Short mmCIF file of C-alpha atoms in Angstrom, two decimals:
data_model
loop_
_atom_site.label_atom_id
_atom_site.label_comp_id
_atom_site.label_asym_id
_atom_site.label_seq_id
_atom_site.Cartn_x
_atom_site.Cartn_y
_atom_site.Cartn_z
CA MET A 7 -143.98 42.25 37.78
CA GLN A 8 -147.50 41.65 36.26
CA PRO A 9 -148.12 43.93 33.39
CA GLY A 10 -150.69 46.74 33.36
CA LYS A 11 -151.16 49.82 35.51
CA GLN A 12 -147.87 50.35 36.69
CA PHE A 13 -145.95 53.74 36.96
CA CYS A 14 -142.50 55.01 38.03
CA ALA A 15 -142.50 57.12 41.11
CA PRO A 16 -141.69 60.00 41.34
CA ASN A 17 -143.14 61.11 37.94
CA SER A 18 -140.98 63.82 36.31
CA ASP A 19 -144.21 64.96 34.50
CA TYR A 20 -146.34 65.12 37.62
CA ALA A 21 -146.80 69.06 37.56
CA SER A 22 -148.51 68.83 34.23
CA GLN A 23 -151.03 66.37 35.82
CA ASN A 24 -151.40 65.17 31.94
CA PHE A 25 -150.32 61.47 32.66
CA MET A 26 -153.75 60.34 34.00
CA LYS A 27 -157.18 61.28 32.73
CA LYS A 28 -159.54 63.15 34.92
CA TRP A 29 -163.33 62.84 35.46
CA LYS A 30 -165.54 65.33 33.65
CA HIS A 31 -167.95 67.36 35.62
CA ILE A 32 -171.42 67.29 34.32
CA SER A 33 -173.67 68.79 37.00
CA SER A 34 -173.77 69.82 40.71
CA LYS A 35 -176.76 69.60 43.32
CA THR A 36 -176.67 71.11 46.66
CA ILE A 37 -177.82 68.52 49.16
CA HIS A 38 -177.30 70.75 52.32
CA LYS A 39 -175.74 74.07 52.78
CA ASP A 40 -175.43 76.29 55.74
CA ARG A 41 -172.61 78.15 57.78
CA TRP A 42 -171.45 74.82 58.98
CA ILE A 43 -171.45 72.27 56.23
CA HIS A 44 -171.93 72.11 52.27
CA LEU A 45 -172.68 68.89 50.90
CA ARG A 46 -173.25 68.55 47.01
CA ALA A 47 -174.05 65.68 44.94
CA ASP A 48 -172.41 65.82 41.51
CA ALA A 49 -172.92 64.05 38.28
CA CYS A 50 -169.49 63.09 36.54
CA LEU A 51 -168.34 61.20 33.47
CA LEU A 52 -165.35 58.93 33.67
CA PRO A 53 -162.60 58.83 30.88
CA ASN A 54 -164.23 55.29 30.06
CA GLY A 55 -167.35 56.50 29.26
CA LYS A 56 -169.04 55.39 32.57
CA ALA A 57 -171.48 57.83 34.11
CA ILE A 58 -171.17 58.33 37.97
CA ALA A 59 -174.09 59.97 39.80
CA PRO A 60 -174.25 60.86 42.47
CA PHE A 61 -170.66 61.45 43.58
CA TYR A 62 -170.84 63.39 47.02
CA VAL A 63 -168.33 66.45 47.68
CA LEU A 64 -168.02 68.33 51.00
CA GLU A 65 -167.06 71.78 50.15
CA ALA A 66 -164.94 72.98 53.38
CA LYS A 67 -162.69 75.68 54.46
CA ASP A 68 -158.91 75.06 54.66
CA TRP A 69 -157.45 73.97 57.90
CA VAL A 70 -154.23 74.95 59.81
CA HIS A 71 -152.49 72.98 62.25
CA ILE A 72 -149.68 74.54 64.42
CA VAL A 73 -146.84 72.67 65.99
CA ALA A 74 -145.40 74.92 68.56
CA VAL A 75 -142.10 73.94 70.14
CA ASP A 76 -140.60 75.46 73.14
CA SER A 77 -136.82 75.80 73.90
CA GLU A 78 -136.64 72.42 75.43
CA GLY A 79 -138.10 70.85 72.31
CA ARG A 80 -141.50 70.19 74.00
CA MET A 81 -144.53 70.75 71.93
CA LEU A 82 -147.79 72.64 72.79
CA LEU A 83 -150.83 70.35 72.75
CA THR A 84 -154.50 70.88 73.06
CA ARG A 85 -157.27 68.68 74.50
CA GLN A 86 -160.80 68.84 73.87
CA TYR A 87 -163.92 66.73 73.48
CA ARG A 88 -164.68 65.64 69.83
CA TYR A 89 -168.36 64.91 69.61
CA ALA A 90 -168.65 62.61 66.39
CA ALA A 91 -166.15 59.98 67.98
CA ASP A 92 -167.37 60.67 71.26
CA VAL A 93 -163.69 61.03 72.61
CA VAL A 94 -161.39 63.40 74.35
CA SER A 95 -158.72 64.00 72.08
CA THR A 96 -155.24 65.42 72.49
CA GLU A 97 -154.05 67.24 69.33
CA PHE A 98 -152.10 70.32 68.15
CA PRO A 99 -153.67 73.71 68.19
CA CYS A 100 -155.86 74.02 64.82
CA GLY A 101 -158.60 75.52 63.02
CA GLU A 102 -160.29 76.86 59.83
CA VAL A 103 -158.98 79.44 57.66
CA ASP A 104 -161.75 82.30 57.48
CA PRO A 105 -162.72 83.74 54.13
CA GLY A 106 -159.98 86.14 52.72
CA GLU A 107 -157.76 85.31 55.66
CA LYS A 108 -154.12 83.85 54.97
CA PRO A 109 -153.17 80.54 56.34
CA LEU A 110 -150.39 81.74 58.28
CA ASP A 111 -152.58 84.54 59.86
CA ALA A 112 -155.18 81.93 60.69
CA ALA A 113 -152.44 79.79 62.36
CA LYS A 114 -151.32 82.74 64.39
CA ARG A 115 -154.88 83.50 65.52
CA GLU A 116 -155.74 79.93 66.35
CA LEU A 117 -152.53 79.56 68.43
CA LYS A 118 -153.32 82.66 70.51
CA GLU A 119 -156.88 81.95 70.96
CA GLU A 120 -156.63 78.29 71.98
CA THR A 121 -153.30 78.69 74.25
CA GLY A 122 -152.60 82.56 74.65
CA PHE A 123 -148.98 81.97 73.13
CA GLU A 124 -147.59 83.80 70.11
CA ALA A 125 -144.37 82.70 68.23
CA GLU A 126 -141.54 84.75 66.84
CA ASP A 127 -140.61 82.14 64.23
CA TRP A 128 -143.06 80.60 61.78
CA GLN A 129 -142.25 78.02 59.10
CA LEU A 130 -144.50 76.11 56.69
CA VAL A 131 -144.11 72.41 57.14
CA TYR A 132 -146.41 71.21 54.50
CA VAL A 133 -149.69 71.93 52.39
CA SER A 134 -151.57 69.09 51.62
CA TRP A 135 -155.26 67.70 50.68
CA ALA A 136 -157.21 66.83 53.93
CA ASN A 137 -159.10 64.03 51.95
CA PRO A 138 -159.12 64.65 48.25
CA ALA A 139 -161.49 61.99 47.36
CA ARG A 140 -164.34 63.78 49.23
CA GLN A 141 -163.34 67.15 50.53
CA THR A 142 -162.32 70.37 48.71
CA ASN A 143 -159.88 71.62 51.40
CA LYS A 144 -156.18 71.54 52.24
CA ILE A 145 -154.28 71.50 55.46
CA HIS A 146 -151.67 73.98 56.00
CA CYS A 147 -149.26 72.93 58.81
CA TYR A 148 -146.88 75.44 60.45
CA LEU A 149 -143.74 75.13 62.73
CA ALA A 150 -143.87 77.89 65.40
CA LYS A 151 -140.65 78.50 67.53
CA ASN A 152 -139.67 81.22 70.25
CA LEU A 153 -142.94 80.91 71.93
CA LEU A 154 -144.20 83.71 74.30
CA GLN A 155 -147.52 83.43 76.32
CA THR A 156 -148.85 87.08 75.72
CA GLY A 157 -152.28 86.48 77.32
CA GLY A 158 -154.86 83.77 78.30
CA GLN A 159 -157.11 81.74 76.23
CA SER A 160 -159.90 83.53 73.89
CA LEU A 161 -162.53 80.68 73.30
CA ASP A 162 -166.00 80.68 72.13
CA GLU A 163 -168.62 79.89 74.59
CA SER A 164 -168.98 76.26 72.89
CA GLU A 165 -165.28 75.63 73.16
CA ASP A 166 -163.61 73.92 76.11
CA ILE A 167 -159.93 73.47 75.39
CA GLU A 168 -156.96 72.66 77.72
CA PHE A 169 -153.52 72.92 76.83
CA GLY A 170 -150.07 71.88 78.10
CA PHE A 171 -146.57 70.81 76.84
CA ALA A 172 -145.34 67.37 76.08
CA LYS A 173 -142.06 65.72 74.89
CA VAL A 174 -141.97 63.95 71.64
CA ALA A 175 -141.53 60.62 73.10
CA GLU A 176 -144.61 61.25 75.30
CA ILE A 177 -146.68 62.33 72.20
CA LYS A 178 -145.55 58.99 70.50
CA ASP A 179 -146.46 57.05 73.44
CA MET A 180 -149.96 58.80 73.52
CA ILE A 181 -150.53 57.79 69.82
CA GLN A 182 -150.22 54.19 70.98
CA THR A 183 -152.50 54.64 73.98
CA GLY A 184 -155.01 56.30 71.99
CA GLU A 185 -154.49 59.79 73.89
CA PHE A 186 -153.27 61.49 70.77
CA THR A 187 -155.91 60.05 68.56
CA GLN A 188 -156.55 62.21 65.23
CA VAL A 189 -154.68 61.02 62.13
CA LEU A 190 -154.42 64.30 60.46
CA HIS A 191 -152.39 65.46 63.64
CA ILE A 192 -150.24 62.38 63.55
CA ALA A 193 -149.13 63.72 60.06
CA SER A 194 -148.21 66.95 61.31
CA LEU A 195 -146.18 65.64 64.39
CA TYR A 196 -144.00 63.63 62.18
CA ALA A 197 -143.57 65.98 59.31
CA ALA A 198 -142.74 68.97 61.72
CA LEU A 199 -140.13 66.46 63.26
CA ASP A 200 -138.59 65.81 59.94
CA GLN A 201 -138.53 69.67 59.60
CA LEU A 202 -136.80 70.29 62.94
CA LEU A 203 -134.26 67.64 62.32
CA LYS A 204 -133.38 69.47 58.93
CA ASP A 205 -132.86 72.69 60.87
CA GLU A 206 -130.28 71.22 63.34
CA MET B 12 -147.77 80.45 82.53
CA GLN B 13 -151.07 81.97 82.49
CA PRO B 14 -153.47 80.03 84.99
CA GLY B 15 -156.49 78.33 83.34
CA LYS B 16 -157.10 75.40 81.33
CA GLN B 17 -153.76 73.62 81.48
CA PHE B 18 -153.11 70.02 81.76
CA CYS B 19 -150.30 67.59 82.15
CA ALA B 20 -149.51 65.27 79.31
CA PRO B 21 -149.62 62.39 79.12
CA ASN B 22 -152.61 61.98 81.49
CA SER B 23 -152.27 58.93 83.62
CA ASP B 24 -156.20 58.71 84.11
CA TYR B 25 -156.61 59.09 80.30
CA ALA B 26 -158.13 55.51 79.84
CA SER B 27 -161.02 56.66 82.32
CA GLN B 28 -161.98 59.61 80.01
CA ASN B 29 -163.34 61.13 83.08
CA PHE B 30 -161.27 64.24 83.42
CA MET B 31 -163.14 66.21 80.80
CA LYS B 32 -166.96 66.50 80.67
CA LYS B 33 -168.50 65.24 77.48
CA TRP B 34 -171.40 66.76 75.35
CA LYS B 35 -175.01 65.05 76.04
CA HIS B 36 -176.76 63.92 72.95
CA ILE B 37 -180.24 64.97 72.81
CA SER B 38 -181.55 64.03 69.19
CA SER B 39 -180.46 62.97 65.87
CA LYS B 40 -181.93 63.81 62.51
CA THR B 41 -180.97 62.24 59.30
CA ILE B 42 -180.17 64.81 56.43
CA HIS B 43 -179.02 62.52 53.84
CA LYS B 44 -178.45 58.68 53.85
CA ASP B 45 -177.72 56.25 50.87
CA ARG B 46 -175.18 53.57 50.18
CA TRP B 47 -172.40 56.30 49.92
CA ILE B 48 -172.98 58.75 52.60
CA HIS B 49 -174.85 59.36 55.91
CA LEU B 50 -175.00 62.80 57.07
CA ARG B 51 -176.92 63.57 60.49
CA ALA B 52 -177.76 66.56 62.36
CA ASP B 53 -177.73 66.30 66.03
CA ALA B 54 -178.99 68.49 68.97
CA CYS B 55 -176.48 68.41 71.97
CA LEU B 56 -176.19 69.88 75.51
CA LEU B 57 -172.66 71.25 76.48
CA PRO B 58 -171.34 70.80 80.20
CA ASN B 59 -171.82 74.56 80.51
CA GLY B 60 -175.48 74.30 79.65
CA LYS B 61 -175.33 75.78 76.16
CA ALA B 62 -177.25 74.02 73.37
CA ILE B 63 -175.78 73.18 70.09
CA ALA B 64 -178.13 72.38 67.21
CA PRO B 65 -177.37 71.55 64.49
CA PHE B 66 -174.15 69.68 65.03
CA TYR B 67 -173.49 67.66 61.98
CA VAL B 68 -171.88 64.19 61.98
CA LEU B 69 -170.81 62.06 59.11
CA GLU B 70 -171.35 58.24 59.89
CA ALA B 71 -168.55 56.60 57.88
CA LYS B 72 -167.00 53.14 57.62
CA ASP B 73 -163.69 52.43 59.08
CA TRP B 74 -160.72 52.84 56.64
CA VAL B 75 -157.52 50.84 55.99
CA HIS B 76 -154.04 51.79 54.88
CA ILE B 77 -151.44 49.43 53.85
CA VAL B 78 -147.68 50.22 53.89
CA ALA B 79 -146.50 47.44 51.89
CA VAL B 80 -142.64 47.24 51.91
CA ASP B 81 -140.38 45.28 49.66
CA SER B 82 -136.88 43.47 50.49
CA GLU B 83 -135.02 46.78 49.27
CA GLY B 84 -137.23 49.10 51.73
CA ARG B 85 -139.30 50.52 48.81
CA MET B 86 -142.97 51.12 49.28
CA LEU B 87 -145.69 50.11 47.18
CA LEU B 88 -147.61 53.26 46.17
CA THR B 89 -150.99 53.72 44.18
CA ARG B 90 -151.86 56.64 42.12
CA GLN B 91 -155.44 57.66 41.21
CA TYR B 92 -157.67 60.68 40.21
CA ARG B 93 -159.24 62.12 43.34
CA TYR B 94 -162.53 63.84 42.22
CA ALA B 95 -163.23 66.44 45.29
CA ALA B 96 -159.99 68.08 44.89
CA ASP B 97 -159.58 67.58 41.09
CA VAL B 98 -155.88 66.02 41.53
CA VAL B 99 -154.11 62.89 40.76
CA SER B 100 -152.92 61.68 44.21
CA THR B 101 -150.18 59.32 45.09
CA GLU B 102 -150.91 57.45 48.01
CA PHE B 103 -150.69 53.87 49.65
CA PRO B 104 -153.24 51.38 49.04
CA CYS B 105 -156.41 51.69 51.02
CA GLY B 106 -160.12 51.30 51.21
CA GLU B 107 -163.05 50.83 53.42
CA VAL B 108 -163.79 48.05 55.88
CA ASP B 109 -166.87 46.07 54.66
CA PRO B 110 -169.70 45.46 57.29
CA GLY B 111 -168.63 42.43 59.34
CA GLU B 112 -165.23 42.25 57.86
CA LYS B 113 -162.09 42.61 60.04
CA PRO B 114 -159.73 45.26 59.24
CA LEU B 115 -156.81 43.17 58.62
CA ASP B 116 -158.84 41.18 56.05
CA ALA B 117 -160.05 44.47 54.45
CA ALA B 118 -156.28 45.43 54.37
CA LYS B 119 -155.31 41.93 52.54
CA ARG B 120 -158.16 42.48 50.15
CA GLU B 121 -157.52 46.13 49.27
CA LEU B 122 -153.81 45.23 48.67
CA LYS B 123 -154.55 42.52 46.32
CA GLU B 124 -157.40 44.14 44.34
CA GLU B 125 -155.56 47.33 43.79
CA THR B 126 -152.03 45.99 43.23
CA GLY B 127 -152.13 42.17 42.72
CA PHE B 128 -149.56 41.85 45.64
CA GLU B 129 -149.98 39.50 48.67
CA ALA B 130 -147.78 39.75 51.93
CA GLU B 131 -146.64 37.23 54.35
CA ASP B 132 -146.08 39.24 57.34
CA TRP B 133 -148.65 42.05 58.61
CA GLN B 134 -148.31 44.32 61.66
CA LEU B 135 -150.71 46.72 62.87
CA VAL B 136 -149.15 50.23 62.94
CA TYR B 137 -151.81 52.42 64.39
CA VAL B 138 -155.50 52.77 65.04
CA SER B 139 -156.71 56.13 65.06
CA TRP B 140 -159.73 58.51 64.31
CA ALA B 141 -159.92 59.87 60.83
CA ASN B 142 -161.57 63.34 62.02
CA PRO B 143 -163.22 62.72 65.42
CA ALA B 144 -164.91 66.20 65.28
CA ARG B 145 -167.21 65.33 62.30
CA GLN B 146 -166.68 61.57 61.33
CA THR B 147 -167.39 58.46 63.15
CA ASN B 148 -164.73 56.46 61.58
CA LYS B 149 -161.29 55.21 62.36
CA ILE B 150 -158.21 54.35 60.43
CA HIS B 151 -156.38 51.03 60.78
CA CYS B 152 -152.91 51.37 59.27
CA TYR B 153 -150.81 48.21 58.53
CA LEU B 154 -147.13 47.39 57.70
CA ALA B 155 -146.95 44.43 55.11
CA LYS B 156 -143.70 42.62 54.66
CA ASN B 157 -142.52 39.74 52.22
CA LEU B 158 -144.54 40.68 49.29
CA LEU B 159 -145.38 38.42 46.29
CA GLN B 160 -147.28 39.60 43.46
CA THR B 161 -149.92 36.78 42.81
CA GLY B 162 -152.00 38.13 40.20
CA GLY B 163 -153.15 41.34 38.54
CA GLN B 164 -155.30 44.13 39.70
CA SER B 165 -159.05 43.49 40.24
CA LEU B 166 -160.74 46.98 39.98
CA ASP B 167 -164.37 47.95 39.91
CA GLU B 168 -165.29 49.69 36.69
CA SER B 169 -165.09 53.11 38.13
CA GLU B 170 -161.67 52.65 39.46
CA ASP B 171 -158.45 53.61 37.52
CA ILE B 172 -155.33 52.87 39.82
CA GLU B 173 -151.92 52.67 38.79
CA PHE B 174 -149.14 51.28 41.06
CA GLY B 175 -145.51 51.28 41.62
CA PHE B 176 -142.63 51.08 44.26
CA ALA B 177 -140.62 54.20 45.63
CA LYS B 178 -137.93 54.78 47.96
CA VAL B 179 -138.85 56.46 51.15
CA ALA B 180 -136.63 59.61 50.26
CA GLU B 181 -138.54 59.78 46.95
CA ILE B 182 -141.76 59.74 49.01
CA LYS B 183 -140.80 62.38 51.18
CA ASP B 184 -139.62 64.58 48.20
CA MET B 185 -142.98 63.91 46.67
CA ILE B 186 -144.76 65.20 49.77
CA GLN B 187 -142.96 68.61 49.11
CA THR B 188 -143.79 68.60 45.35
CA GLY B 189 -147.39 67.89 45.96
CA GLU B 190 -147.34 64.51 44.13
CA PHE B 191 -148.06 62.61 47.60
CA THR B 192 -150.88 64.68 48.54
CA GLN B 193 -153.09 63.20 51.10
CA VAL B 194 -152.55 64.26 54.71
CA LEU B 195 -153.83 60.82 56.21
CA HIS B 196 -151.45 58.77 54.19
CA ILE B 197 -148.41 61.17 55.15
CA ALA B 198 -149.41 60.01 58.82
CA SER B 199 -149.28 56.42 57.64
CA LEU B 200 -145.89 56.79 55.98
CA TYR B 201 -144.11 58.25 59.05
CA ALA B 202 -145.80 56.15 61.54
CA ALA B 203 -144.83 52.96 59.59
CA LEU B 204 -141.29 54.10 59.14
CA ASP B 205 -141.16 54.49 63.10
CA GLN B 206 -142.41 50.85 63.27
CA LEU B 207 -139.72 49.71 60.76
CA LEU B 208 -136.88 51.49 62.90
CA LYS B 209 -138.05 49.58 65.87
CA ASP B 210 -138.12 46.37 64.00
CA GLU B 211 -134.43 46.55 63.06
#
């Protein structure tokens, strides 16, 4: 291979984060901030001495995804209109973690609000950055089993969410047809499947 | 199950998008726009008559992910500092589709720029919305095979990207340790693996 910027993966020294120089934060300016969005423009200094300004950062609350699986292995999906893309999107139950809330509690709350279901068994599937280049938030994905529908939905006036169960093969087909059409949720589908296989 | 907002998945009428009412766009106001970011605030009317304003939308270029696999089944990874999350992230080669550029051409360009590799075989793995609630862009994920390193990297002054190969099992371990830590790329890993299994 060509010489240069090569690494060995995985890196045994990863936890230290010392093997790659980070950018230096110089200053931050708020571009727009209200209860829905917080966009800031930072000035930064790169390790090579180059200045970058503006570099835009979206401060965002963490998100939860819930992959709820019934006794036949079917997964609980939601369907709702997604405005920015102007598309009806089939996904997993999901939502924001409120300030001070634990991610697992947010997952339980969102599952119940969007579908009326509760679950006896909860497992963490992954915690990972939603988009570490631009956003400050992580996604916490949970696998929920032993489901019981304990009530109806509890939606905001602005929410219109349908729900239903589908087999894994059907969901994979829906990725191909564009019915299950949100990349973040494709990650949660496959990562939860991996976890389910380990449990068997 | 409780009555109400249930659906059967997959929906045979999905292509028509007629089974769920969409929001009506009333107006748009630009909050911030330059060569790096375009944030607008829309006013919308929901099917139930409720007005929503502001609803924020990030207009964004489409993105490409490249899962490049060598003859031993190892995948070509990149590693770079991601400022918003302040983390060194191991991922697949990726980037923006330039205006007028075909997504496949963008994928070939980004692979070569970030790693110096070219590939003889290209397959589309998925096209899906990055975040359809807030963003207007899609991700196009490609599987690249029969790799040849035809040169060195070709990076911008602000880019510092390392690259290397890893086995699939190693990448899955890196998801657990937080070394491979970007949800969008977790989706591409698994979706490409599904495609590779179908090809066998």
